């Protein structure tokens, strides 16, 4: 279904391609450690993935955050209390929450895993990402980040359930805010059939494939242009959970779950995807966040 949305061939690039980048949190040193919390950071051109292991009482704060960000609790059993703009809300996993600009705080009410998706406008976090060196030079194939319109009734904490039943013809569970789109999936049990993969590409935006359970091989292939100096070797990169693969345009890519148990990816896009947003009923909170006129 996703591959059907892709155009038949990538646009001719004006610049060399950029290789994929990875954050393997399970194999890296935390960027931050505090009372009852450890946090790892990895980034793409537009988005930072902050992965935290928390116990009850842990605090995750942002001061003077310049734009909206997302909080994802992929598993049931963990709740967090979110405070922002004088509002207090409790989010219980699985869920997606969008947090308004300004000061905010998350307080863990139990033990589990929290994913925060924050744009690279948060320069304090971007500089401390484990793969920051990969983005010392921006990818010219990715347009500058432009936020989508503000929510229809103003800035506030918004929490959306992550266990909405599947529906024929709808792809995943898509939620968007003014900066980010999240696809919160249920995952697949057992290894993926190698005869049933879904290679596809994007012309001009990154995909953040965040492994929240299981193990994956990310298969990537870049097109050949007339300038062989721009060619890149195919990649078949192993990533266990927790991790993130930052897939640049216009690489053809597909991810293959390989673990015997649950294999689950959380896909994120920054800014939101126009093609997904144009499909009637696909974005579950579309009424709260208008799409750009063009």
PDB file of C-alpha atoms in Angstrom:
ATOM      1  CA  UNK A   1       0.000   0.000   0.000  1.00  0.00           C
ATOM      2  CA  UNK A   2       2.787   2.416   0.917  1.00  0.00           C
ATOM      3  CA  UNK A   3       4.775   1.568  -2.222  1.00  0.00           C
ATOM      4  CA  UNK A   4       1.759   2.433  -4.364  1.00  0.00           C
ATOM      5  CA  UNK A   5       2.046   6.053  -3.222  1.00  0.00           C
ATOM      6  CA  UNK A   6       5.591   6.433  -4.535  1.00  0.00           C
ATOM      7  CA  UNK A   7       6.205   7.861  -8.028  1.00  0.00           C
ATOM      8  CA  UNK A   8       7.626   5.423 -10.576  1.00  0.00           C
ATOM      9  CA  UNK A   9      11.171   6.784 -10.523  1.00  0.00           C
ATOM     10  CA  UNK A  10      13.232   9.256  -8.485  1.00  0.00           C
ATOM     11  CA  UNK A  11      13.782  12.760  -9.759  1.00  0.00           C
ATOM     12  CA  UNK A  12      17.245  13.358 -11.244  1.00  0.00           C
ATOM     13  CA  UNK A  13      19.337  14.638  -8.345  1.00  0.00           C
ATOM     14  CA  UNK A  14      21.235  17.879  -8.554  1.00  0.00           C
ATOM     15  CA  UNK A  15      23.671  16.822  -5.851  1.00  0.00           C
ATOM     16  CA  UNK A  16      25.479  13.743  -4.514  1.00  0.00           C
ATOM     17  CA  UNK A  17      23.492  11.394  -2.330  1.00  0.00           C
ATOM     18  CA  UNK A  18      23.898  11.101   1.410  1.00  0.00           C
ATOM     19  CA  UNK A  19      24.246   7.681   3.070  1.00  0.00           C
ATOM     20  CA  UNK A  20      21.842   6.503   5.746  1.00  0.00           C
ATOM     21  CA  UNK A  21      22.644   7.193   9.383  1.00  0.00           C
ATOM     22  CA  UNK A  22      21.916   5.061  12.426  1.00  0.00           C
ATOM     23  CA  UNK A  23      21.467   5.417  16.151  1.00  0.00           C
ATOM     24  CA  UNK A  24      21.859   2.046  17.884  1.00  0.00           C
ATOM     25  CA  UNK A  25      20.869   3.039  21.392  1.00  0.00           C
ATOM     26  CA  UNK A  26      21.415  -0.460  22.783  1.00  0.00           C
ATOM     27  CA  UNK A  27      25.111  -0.252  21.857  1.00  0.00           C
ATOM     28  CA  UNK A  28      25.819   3.407  22.717  1.00  0.00           C
ATOM     29  CA  UNK A  29      26.552   5.425  25.839  1.00  0.00           C
ATOM     30  CA  UNK A  30      23.643   7.531  27.086  1.00  0.00           C
ATOM     31  CA  UNK A  31      23.830  11.225  26.264  1.00  0.00           C
ATOM     32  CA  UNK A  32      22.141  12.068  29.573  1.00  0.00           C
ATOM     33  CA  UNK A  33      21.732  10.295  32.911  1.00  0.00           C
ATOM     34  CA  UNK A  34      19.736  11.454  35.903  1.00  0.00           C
ATOM     35  CA  UNK A  35      17.548  10.226  38.711  1.00  0.00           C
ATOM     36  CA  UNK A  36      15.613   7.212  37.394  1.00  0.00           C
ATOM     37  CA  UNK A  37      16.343   8.051  33.748  1.00  0.00           C
ATOM     38  CA  UNK A  38      18.829   7.436  30.947  1.00  0.00           C
ATOM     39  CA  UNK A  39      18.465   9.164  27.567  1.00  0.00           C
ATOM     40  CA  UNK A  40      20.056   8.465  24.183  1.00  0.00           C
ATOM     41  CA  UNK A  41      19.998  10.934  21.267  1.00  0.00           C
ATOM     42  CA  UNK A  42      20.291  10.474  17.498  1.00  0.00           C
ATOM     43  CA  UNK A  43      19.300  12.767  14.666  1.00  0.00           C
ATOM     44  CA  UNK A  44      18.553  13.255  11.004  1.00  0.00           C
ATOM     45  CA  UNK A  45      18.572  16.523   9.127  1.00  0.00           C
ATOM     46  CA  UNK A  46      15.215  17.661  10.510  1.00  0.00           C
ATOM     47  CA  UNK A  47      14.424  15.466  13.519  1.00  0.00           C
ATOM     48  CA  UNK A  48      15.982  14.277  16.779  1.00  0.00           C
ATOM     49  CA  UNK A  49      14.972  10.957  18.328  1.00  0.00           C
ATOM     50  CA  UNK A  50      15.376  11.035  22.124  1.00  0.00           C
ATOM     51  CA  UNK A  51      14.965   7.573  23.625  1.00  0.00           C
ATOM     52  CA  UNK A  52      14.660   7.326  27.423  1.00  0.00           C
ATOM     53  CA  UNK A  53      14.490   4.445  29.873  1.00  0.00           C
ATOM     54  CA  UNK A  54      12.570   5.689  32.880  1.00  0.00           C
ATOM     55  CA  UNK A  55      11.446   4.574  36.318  1.00  0.00           C
ATOM     56  CA  UNK A  56       8.724   6.152  38.450  1.00  0.00           C
ATOM     57  CA  UNK A  57       9.521   9.763  39.283  1.00  0.00           C
ATOM     58  CA  UNK A  58      11.837  10.407  36.340  1.00  0.00           C
ATOM     59  CA  UNK A  59      11.553  13.894  34.862  1.00  0.00           C
ATOM     60  CA  UNK A  60      12.061  14.841  31.206  1.00  0.00           C
ATOM     61  CA  UNK A  61      11.935  18.597  30.660  1.00  0.00           C
ATOM     62  CA  UNK A  62      12.195  21.107  27.830  1.00  0.00           C
ATOM     63  CA  UNK A  63      12.739  24.793  28.540  1.00  0.00           C
ATOM     64  CA  UNK A  64      11.891  27.357  25.872  1.00  0.00           C
ATOM     65  CA  UNK A  65      11.174  24.714  23.238  1.00  0.00           C
ATOM     66  CA  UNK A  66      10.764  26.612  19.968  1.00  0.00           C
ATOM     67  CA  UNK A  67       8.159  24.384  18.329  1.00  0.00           C
ATOM     68  CA  UNK A  68       5.807  21.472  18.880  1.00  0.00           C
ATOM     69  CA  UNK A  69       7.219  18.018  19.643  1.00  0.00           C
ATOM     70  CA  UNK A  70       5.906  14.473  19.978  1.00  0.00           C
ATOM     71  CA  UNK A  71       5.976  11.966  22.813  1.00  0.00           C
ATOM     72  CA  UNK A  72       5.402   8.304  21.981  1.00  0.00           C
ATOM     73  CA  UNK A  73       4.730   5.533  24.494  1.00  0.00           C
ATOM     74  CA  UNK A  74       4.736   2.415  22.308  1.00  0.00           C
ATOM     75  CA  UNK A  75       3.842  -0.075  25.053  1.00  0.00           C
ATOM     76  CA  UNK A  76       1.011  -0.501  27.497  1.00  0.00           C
ATOM     77  CA  UNK A  77       1.877  -0.352  31.185  1.00  0.00           C
ATOM     78  CA  UNK A  78       3.634   3.035  31.284  1.00  0.00           C
ATOM     79  CA  UNK A  79       1.921   6.337  31.998  1.00  0.00           C
ATOM     80  CA  UNK A  80       3.448   9.800  32.134  1.00  0.00           C
ATOM     81  CA  UNK A  81       2.112  13.062  33.540  1.00  0.00           C
ATOM     82  CA  UNK A  82       2.649  15.902  31.055  1.00  0.00           C
ATOM     83  CA  UNK A  83       2.708  19.549  32.127  1.00  0.00           C
ATOM     84  CA  UNK A  84       2.800  22.439  29.625  1.00  0.00           C
ATOM     85  CA  UNK A  85       1.223  25.862  29.310  1.00  0.00           C
ATOM     86  CA  UNK A  86      -0.609  25.546  32.614  1.00  0.00           C
ATOM     87  CA  UNK A  87      -2.203  22.284  31.482  1.00  0.00           C
ATOM     88  CA  UNK A  88      -1.653  18.842  33.039  1.00  0.00           C
ATOM     89  CA  UNK A  89      -2.559  15.626  31.202  1.00  0.00           C
ATOM     90  CA  UNK A  90      -1.866  11.962  31.867  1.00  0.00           C
ATOM     91  CA  UNK A  91      -0.842   9.878  28.857  1.00  0.00           C
ATOM     92  CA  UNK A  92      -1.079   6.101  29.081  1.00  0.00           C
ATOM     93  CA  UNK A  93       0.667   3.840  26.605  1.00  0.00           C
ATOM     94  CA  UNK A  94       0.305   2.975  23.877  1.00  0.00           C
ATOM     95  CA  UNK A  95      -0.229   6.551  22.747  1.00  0.00           C
ATOM     96  CA  UNK A  96       1.081   9.574  20.880  1.00  0.00           C
ATOM     97  CA  UNK A  97       1.072  13.006  22.524  1.00  0.00           C
ATOM     98  CA  UNK A  98       1.916  16.373  20.990  1.00  0.00           C
ATOM     99  CA  UNK A  99       3.436  18.992  23.285  1.00  0.00           C
ATOM    100  CA  UNK A 100       3.152  22.744  22.582  1.00  0.00           C
ATOM    101  CA  UNK A 101       6.107  25.124  22.313  1.00  0.00           C
ATOM    102  CA  UNK A 102       7.553  26.657  25.467  1.00  0.00           C
ATOM    103  CA  UNK A 103       8.326  24.978  28.780  1.00  0.00           C
ATOM    104  CA  UNK A 104       7.130  21.422  29.375  1.00  0.00           C
ATOM    105  CA  UNK A 105       7.791  18.463  31.650  1.00  0.00           C
ATOM    106  CA  UNK A 106       7.086  14.739  31.615  1.00  0.00           C
ATOM    107  CA  UNK A 107       6.985  12.828  34.902  1.00  0.00           C
ATOM    108  CA  UNK A 108       7.106   9.036  34.657  1.00  0.00           C
ATOM    109  CA  UNK A 109       4.448   7.225  36.684  1.00  0.00           C
ATOM    110  CA  UNK A 110       6.104   3.840  36.241  1.00  0.00           C
ATOM    111  CA  UNK A 111       8.894   1.965  34.487  1.00  0.00           C
ATOM    112  CA  UNK A 112       9.245   1.774  30.725  1.00  0.00           C
ATOM    113  CA  UNK A 113      10.422   3.464  27.533  1.00  0.00           C
ATOM    114  CA  UNK A 114       9.670   6.951  26.237  1.00  0.00           C
ATOM    115  CA  UNK A 115      10.418   8.288  22.765  1.00  0.00           C
ATOM    116  CA  UNK A 116      10.464  12.049  22.190  1.00  0.00           C
ATOM    117  CA  UNK A 117      10.600  13.345  18.622  1.00  0.00           C
ATOM    118  CA  UNK A 118      11.949  16.900  18.531  1.00  0.00           C
ATOM    119  CA  UNK A 119      12.989  18.993  15.538  1.00  0.00           C
ATOM    120  CA  UNK A 120      16.638  19.883  15.062  1.00  0.00           C
ATOM    121  CA  UNK A 121      15.696  23.479  15.808  1.00  0.00           C
ATOM    122  CA  UNK A 122      16.465  22.287  19.364  1.00  0.00           C
ATOM    123  CA  UNK A 123      20.152  22.950  18.815  1.00  0.00           C
ATOM    124  CA  UNK A 124      21.071  22.044  22.399  1.00  0.00           C
ATOM    125  CA  UNK A 125      20.010  18.445  21.747  1.00  0.00           C
ATOM    126  CA  UNK A 126      21.188  18.253  18.135  1.00  0.00           C
ATOM    127  CA  UNK A 127      24.786  18.919  19.117  1.00  0.00           C
ATOM    128  CA  UNK A 128      24.816  15.961  21.541  1.00  0.00           C
ATOM    129  CA  UNK A 129      23.425  13.318  19.214  1.00  0.00           C
ATOM    130  CA  UNK A 130      25.585  10.216  18.783  1.00  0.00           C
ATOM    131  CA  UNK A 131      25.561  10.653  14.993  1.00  0.00           C
ATOM    132  CA  UNK A 132      25.844  14.455  14.906  1.00  0.00           C
ATOM    133  CA  UNK A 133      28.929  14.259  12.703  1.00  0.00           C
ATOM    134  CA  UNK A 134      26.841  12.680   9.918  1.00  0.00           C
ATOM    135  CA  UNK A 135      24.947  15.964   9.609  1.00  0.00           C
ATOM    136  CA  UNK A 136      27.801  18.443   9.872  1.00  0.00           C
ATOM    137  CA  UNK A 137      27.072  19.002   6.179  1.00  0.00           C
ATOM    138  CA  UNK A 138      23.348  19.237   5.396  1.00  0.00           C
ATOM    139  CA  UNK A 139      21.821  16.980   2.774  1.00  0.00           C
ATOM    140  CA  UNK A 140      20.886  19.277  -0.146  1.00  0.00           C
ATOM    141  CA  UNK A 141      18.299  16.722  -1.297  1.00  0.00           C
ATOM    142  CA  UNK A 142      16.188  17.476   1.819  1.00  0.00           C
ATOM    143  CA  UNK A 143      14.307  20.803   1.693  1.00  0.00           C
ATOM    144  CA  UNK A 144      14.468  23.210   4.615  1.00  0.00           C
ATOM    145  CA  UNK A 145      12.057  22.382   7.416  1.00  0.00           C
ATOM    146  CA  UNK A 146       8.847  24.415   7.196  1.00  0.00           C
ATOM    147  CA  UNK A 147       6.216  23.936   9.896  1.00  0.00           C
ATOM    148  CA  UNK A 148       2.622  23.219   8.972  1.00  0.00           C
ATOM    149  CA  UNK A 149      -0.253  25.476  10.144  1.00  0.00           C
ATOM    150  CA  UNK A 150      -0.982  25.877  13.854  1.00  0.00           C
ATOM    151  CA  UNK A 151      -3.693  23.677  15.382  1.00  0.00           C
ATOM    152  CA  UNK A 152      -7.255  24.872  14.860  1.00  0.00           C
ATOM    153  CA  UNK A 153      -7.984  25.815  18.479  1.00  0.00           C
ATOM    154  CA  UNK A 154      -4.584  26.870  19.747  1.00  0.00           C
ATOM    155  CA  UNK A 155      -1.605  25.279  21.445  1.00  0.00           C
ATOM    156  CA  UNK A 156      -2.248  22.644  24.071  1.00  0.00           C
ATOM    157  CA  UNK A 157      -1.255  19.119  25.059  1.00  0.00           C
ATOM    158  CA  UNK A 158      -3.016  16.579  22.832  1.00  0.00           C
ATOM    159  CA  UNK A 159      -2.990  12.856  23.636  1.00  0.00           C
ATOM    160  CA  UNK A 160      -4.130  10.207  21.130  1.00  0.00           C
ATOM    161  CA  UNK A 161      -4.691   6.527  21.823  1.00  0.00           C
ATOM    162  CA  UNK A 162      -2.257   4.195  20.080  1.00  0.00           C
ATOM    163  CA  UNK A 163      -4.504   1.125  20.024  1.00  0.00           C
ATOM    164  CA  UNK A 164      -7.107   2.289  17.485  1.00  0.00           C
ATOM    165  CA  UNK A 165      -8.269  -0.846  15.629  1.00  0.00           C
ATOM    166  CA  UNK A 166      -6.967  -1.452  12.133  1.00  0.00           C
ATOM    167  CA  UNK A 167      -9.294  -0.629   9.258  1.00  0.00           C
ATOM    168  CA  UNK A 168      -9.243  -2.047   5.708  1.00  0.00           C
ATOM    169  CA  UNK A 169      -7.737   0.453   3.297  1.00  0.00           C
ATOM    170  CA  UNK A 170      -6.085   2.561   6.030  1.00  0.00           C
ATOM    171  CA  UNK A 171      -2.324   2.458   6.474  1.00  0.00           C
ATOM    172  CA  UNK A 172      -1.163   2.110  10.085  1.00  0.00           C
ATOM    173  CA  UNK A 173      -2.132   4.652  12.751  1.00  0.00           C
ATOM    174  CA  UNK A 174      -1.095   8.073  11.509  1.00  0.00           C
ATOM    175  CA  UNK A 175      -1.040  11.203  13.657  1.00  0.00           C
ATOM    176  CA  UNK A 176       0.387  14.606  12.770  1.00  0.00           C
ATOM    177  CA  UNK A 177       1.099  17.917  14.412  1.00  0.00           C
ATOM    178  CA  UNK A 178       2.550  21.126  12.995  1.00  0.00           C
ATOM    179  CA  UNK A 179       6.048  19.658  12.744  1.00  0.00           C
ATOM    180  CA  UNK A 180       5.939  15.843  12.798  1.00  0.00           C
ATOM    181  CA  UNK A 181       3.969  12.860  11.520  1.00  0.00           C
ATOM    182  CA  UNK A 182       4.021   9.576  13.440  1.00  0.00           C
ATOM    183  CA  UNK A 183       2.902   6.145  12.261  1.00  0.00           C
ATOM    184  CA  UNK A 184       2.353   4.030  15.382  1.00  0.00           C
ATOM    185  CA  UNK A 185       2.086   0.414  14.235  1.00  0.00           C
ATOM    186  CA  UNK A 186       1.385  -2.823  16.086  1.00  0.00           C
ATOM    187  CA  UNK A 187       4.342  -4.592  14.455  1.00  0.00           C
ATOM    188  CA  UNK A 188       4.572  -8.119  13.106  1.00  0.00           C
ATOM    189  CA  UNK A 189       5.136 -11.361  14.998  1.00  0.00           C
ATOM    190  CA  UNK A 190       8.092 -13.406  13.782  1.00  0.00           C
ATOM    191  CA  UNK A 191      10.456 -12.899  10.853  1.00  0.00           C
ATOM    192  CA  UNK A 192       9.137 -11.141   7.765  1.00  0.00           C
ATOM    193  CA  UNK A 193       8.850 -13.278   4.656  1.00  0.00           C
ATOM    194  CA  UNK A 194      11.754 -12.270   2.371  1.00  0.00           C
ATOM    195  CA  UNK A 195       9.402 -12.803  -0.580  1.00  0.00           C
ATOM    196  CA  UNK A 196       7.018 -10.152   0.817  1.00  0.00           C
ATOM    197  CA  UNK A 197       9.065  -6.963   1.241  1.00  0.00           C
ATOM    198  CA  UNK A 198       7.996  -3.449   0.194  1.00  0.00           C
ATOM    199  CA  UNK A 199      10.860  -1.487  -1.405  1.00  0.00           C
ATOM    200  CA  UNK A 200       9.950   2.133  -2.142  1.00  0.00           C
ATOM    201  CA  UNK A 201      11.594   5.558  -2.201  1.00  0.00           C
ATOM    202  CA  UNK A 202      10.927   9.208  -1.361  1.00  0.00           C
ATOM    203  CA  UNK A 203      12.049  12.052  -3.606  1.00  0.00           C
ATOM    204  CA  UNK A 204      12.716  14.757  -1.044  1.00  0.00           C
ATOM    205  CA  UNK A 205      12.100  13.778   2.570  1.00  0.00           C
ATOM    206  CA  UNK A 206      13.710  11.626   5.242  1.00  0.00           C
ATOM    207  CA  UNK A 207      12.113   8.608   6.880  1.00  0.00           C
ATOM    208  CA  UNK A 208      12.928   7.796  10.490  1.00  0.00           C
ATOM    209  CA  UNK A 209      12.437   4.072  11.079  1.00  0.00           C
ATOM    210  CA  UNK A 210      12.538   3.611  14.849  1.00  0.00           C
ATOM    211  CA  UNK A 211      12.781   0.025  16.086  1.00  0.00           C
ATOM    212  CA  UNK A 212      10.840  -0.239  19.346  1.00  0.00           C
ATOM    213  CA  UNK A 213      10.804  -4.058  19.500  1.00  0.00           C
ATOM    214  CA  UNK A 214      12.656  -6.904  17.787  1.00  0.00           C
ATOM    215  CA  UNK A 215      15.441  -6.850  15.212  1.00  0.00           C
ATOM    216  CA  UNK A 216      15.614  -5.540  11.651  1.00  0.00           C
ATOM    217  CA  UNK A 217      17.728  -5.483   8.536  1.00  0.00           C
ATOM    218  CA  UNK A 218      17.335  -2.183   6.710  1.00  0.00           C
ATOM    219  CA  UNK A 219      17.913  -2.721   2.981  1.00  0.00           C
ATOM    220  CA  UNK A 220      18.867   0.401   1.001  1.00  0.00           C
ATOM    221  CA  UNK A 221      19.855   1.040  -2.606  1.00  0.00           C
ATOM    222  CA  UNK A 222      20.668   4.350  -4.280  1.00  0.00           C
ATOM    223  CA  UNK A 223      20.066   5.070  -7.983  1.00  0.00           C
ATOM    224  CA  UNK A 224      22.933   5.309 -10.422  1.00  0.00           C
ATOM    225  CA  UNK A 225      23.382   8.662 -12.105  1.00  0.00           C
ATOM    226  CA  UNK A 226      25.635   9.613 -14.980  1.00  0.00           C
ATOM    227  CA  UNK A 227      28.332  10.624 -12.503  1.00  0.00           C
ATOM    228  CA  UNK A 228      29.748   7.421 -11.005  1.00  0.00           C
ATOM    229  CA  UNK A 229      31.456   9.450  -8.275  1.00  0.00           C
ATOM    230  CA  UNK A 230      28.000   9.862  -6.725  1.00  0.00           C
ATOM    231  CA  UNK A 231      27.254   6.129  -6.574  1.00  0.00           C
ATOM    232  CA  UNK A 232      26.830   4.509  -3.163  1.00  0.00           C
ATOM    233  CA  UNK A 233      27.044   0.835  -2.265  1.00  0.00           C
ATOM    234  CA  UNK A 234      23.904  -1.010  -1.249  1.00  0.00           C
ATOM    235  CA  UNK A 235      23.362  -1.265   2.508  1.00  0.00           C
ATOM    236  CA  UNK A 236      21.919  -4.169   4.470  1.00  0.00           C
ATOM    237  CA  UNK A 237      22.227  -2.834   8.003  1.00  0.00           C
ATOM    238  CA  UNK A 238      21.283  -4.776  11.125  1.00  0.00           C
ATOM    239  CA  UNK A 239      19.607  -2.810  13.916  1.00  0.00           C
ATOM    240  CA  UNK A 240      18.051  -4.270  17.048  1.00  0.00           C
ATOM    241  CA  UNK A 241      15.665  -2.332  19.272  1.00  0.00           C
ATOM    242  CA  UNK A 242      15.928   0.344  20.464  1.00  0.00           C
ATOM    243  CA  UNK A 243      17.396   2.091  17.440  1.00  0.00           C
ATOM    244  CA  UNK A 244      16.669   4.512  14.616  1.00  0.00           C
ATOM    245  CA  UNK A 245      17.575   4.342  10.937  1.00  0.00           C
ATOM    246  CA  UNK A 246      17.557   7.720   9.195  1.00  0.00           C
ATOM    247  CA  UNK A 247      16.762   6.959   5.556  1.00  0.00           C
ATOM    248  CA  UNK A 248      17.621   9.810   3.155  1.00  0.00           C
ATOM    249  CA  UNK A 249      16.051  10.553  -0.210  1.00  0.00           C
ATOM    250  CA  UNK A 250      15.984   9.132  -2.806  1.00  0.00           C
ATOM    251  CA  UNK A 251      17.227   5.746  -1.530  1.00  0.00           C
ATOM    252  CA  UNK A 252      15.009   2.771  -2.295  1.00  0.00           C
ATOM    253  CA  UNK A 253      14.480   1.049   1.047  1.00  0.00           C
ATOM    254  CA  UNK A 254      12.617  -1.645   2.920  1.00  0.00           C
ATOM    255  CA  UNK A 255      12.959  -3.021   6.443  1.00  0.00           C
ATOM    256  CA  UNK A 256      12.860  -6.730   7.240  1.00  0.00           C
ATOM    257  CA  UNK A 257      12.002  -7.896  10.741  1.00  0.00           C
ATOM    258  CA  UNK A 258      14.089 -10.902  11.714  1.00  0.00           C
ATOM    259  CA  UNK A 259      13.448 -11.676  15.394  1.00  0.00           C
ATOM    260  CA  UNK A 260      11.296 -14.690  16.372  1.00  0.00           C
ATOM    261  CA  UNK A 261       9.072 -12.508  18.582  1.00  0.00           C
ATOM    262  CA  UNK A 262       7.519  -9.099  17.948  1.00  0.00           C
ATOM    263  CA  UNK A 263       9.219  -6.853  15.367  1.00  0.00           C
ATOM    264  CA  UNK A 264       7.846  -3.312  15.525  1.00  0.00           C
ATOM    265  CA  UNK A 265       8.828  -0.078  13.816  1.00  0.00           C
ATOM    266  CA  UNK A 266       7.630   3.425  14.577  1.00  0.00           C
ATOM    267  CA  UNK A 267       7.950   5.573  11.446  1.00  0.00           C
ATOM    268  CA  UNK A 268       8.295   9.338  11.730  1.00  0.00           C
ATOM    269  CA  UNK A 269       8.473  12.153   9.193  1.00  0.00           C
ATOM    270  CA  UNK A 270       9.410  15.804   9.687  1.00  0.00           C
ATOM    271  CA  UNK A 271       7.502  17.753   8.446  1.00  0.00           C
ATOM    272  CA  UNK A 272       4.338  15.644   7.964  1.00  0.00           C
ATOM    273  CA  UNK A 273       3.851  13.800   4.689  1.00  0.00           C
ATOM    274  CA  UNK A 274       1.552  15.420   2.148  1.00  0.00           C
ATOM    275  CA  UNK A 275       0.720  12.164   0.337  1.00  0.00           C
ATOM    276  CA  UNK A 276      -0.444  10.410   3.508  1.00  0.00           C
ATOM    277  CA  UNK A 277      -2.340  13.534   4.569  1.00  0.00           C
ATOM    278  CA  UNK A 278      -4.189  13.641   1.245  1.00  0.00           C
ATOM    279  CA  UNK A 279      -5.700  10.187   1.788  1.00  0.00           C
ATOM    280  CA  UNK A 280      -9.164  10.468   3.268  1.00  0.00           C
ATOM    281  CA  UNK A 281      -9.318   9.015   6.779  1.00  0.00           C
ATOM    282  CA  UNK A 282      -5.669   8.044   7.039  1.00  0.00           C
ATOM    283  CA  UNK A 283      -4.552  10.737   9.521  1.00  0.00           C
ATOM    284  CA  UNK A 284      -6.576  10.029  12.636  1.00  0.00           C
ATOM    285  CA  UNK A 285      -6.292  13.525  14.119  1.00  0.00           C
ATOM    286  CA  UNK A 286      -6.515  15.515  10.872  1.00  0.00           C
ATOM    287  CA  UNK A 287      -9.408  17.585  12.277  1.00  0.00           C
ATOM    288  CA  UNK A 288      -7.055  19.086  14.861  1.00  0.00           C
ATOM    289  CA  UNK A 289      -4.237  20.051  12.491  1.00  0.00           C
ATOM    290  CA  UNK A 290      -4.953  21.618   9.086  1.00  0.00           C
ATOM    291  CA  UNK A 291      -2.737  20.767   6.146  1.00  0.00           C
ATOM    292  CA  UNK A 292      -1.110  23.526   4.104  1.00  0.00           C
ATOM    293  CA  UNK A 293      -3.146  24.792   1.175  1.00  0.00           C
ATOM    294  CA  UNK A 294      -0.410  23.722  -1.222  1.00  0.00           C
TER     295      UNK A 294
END
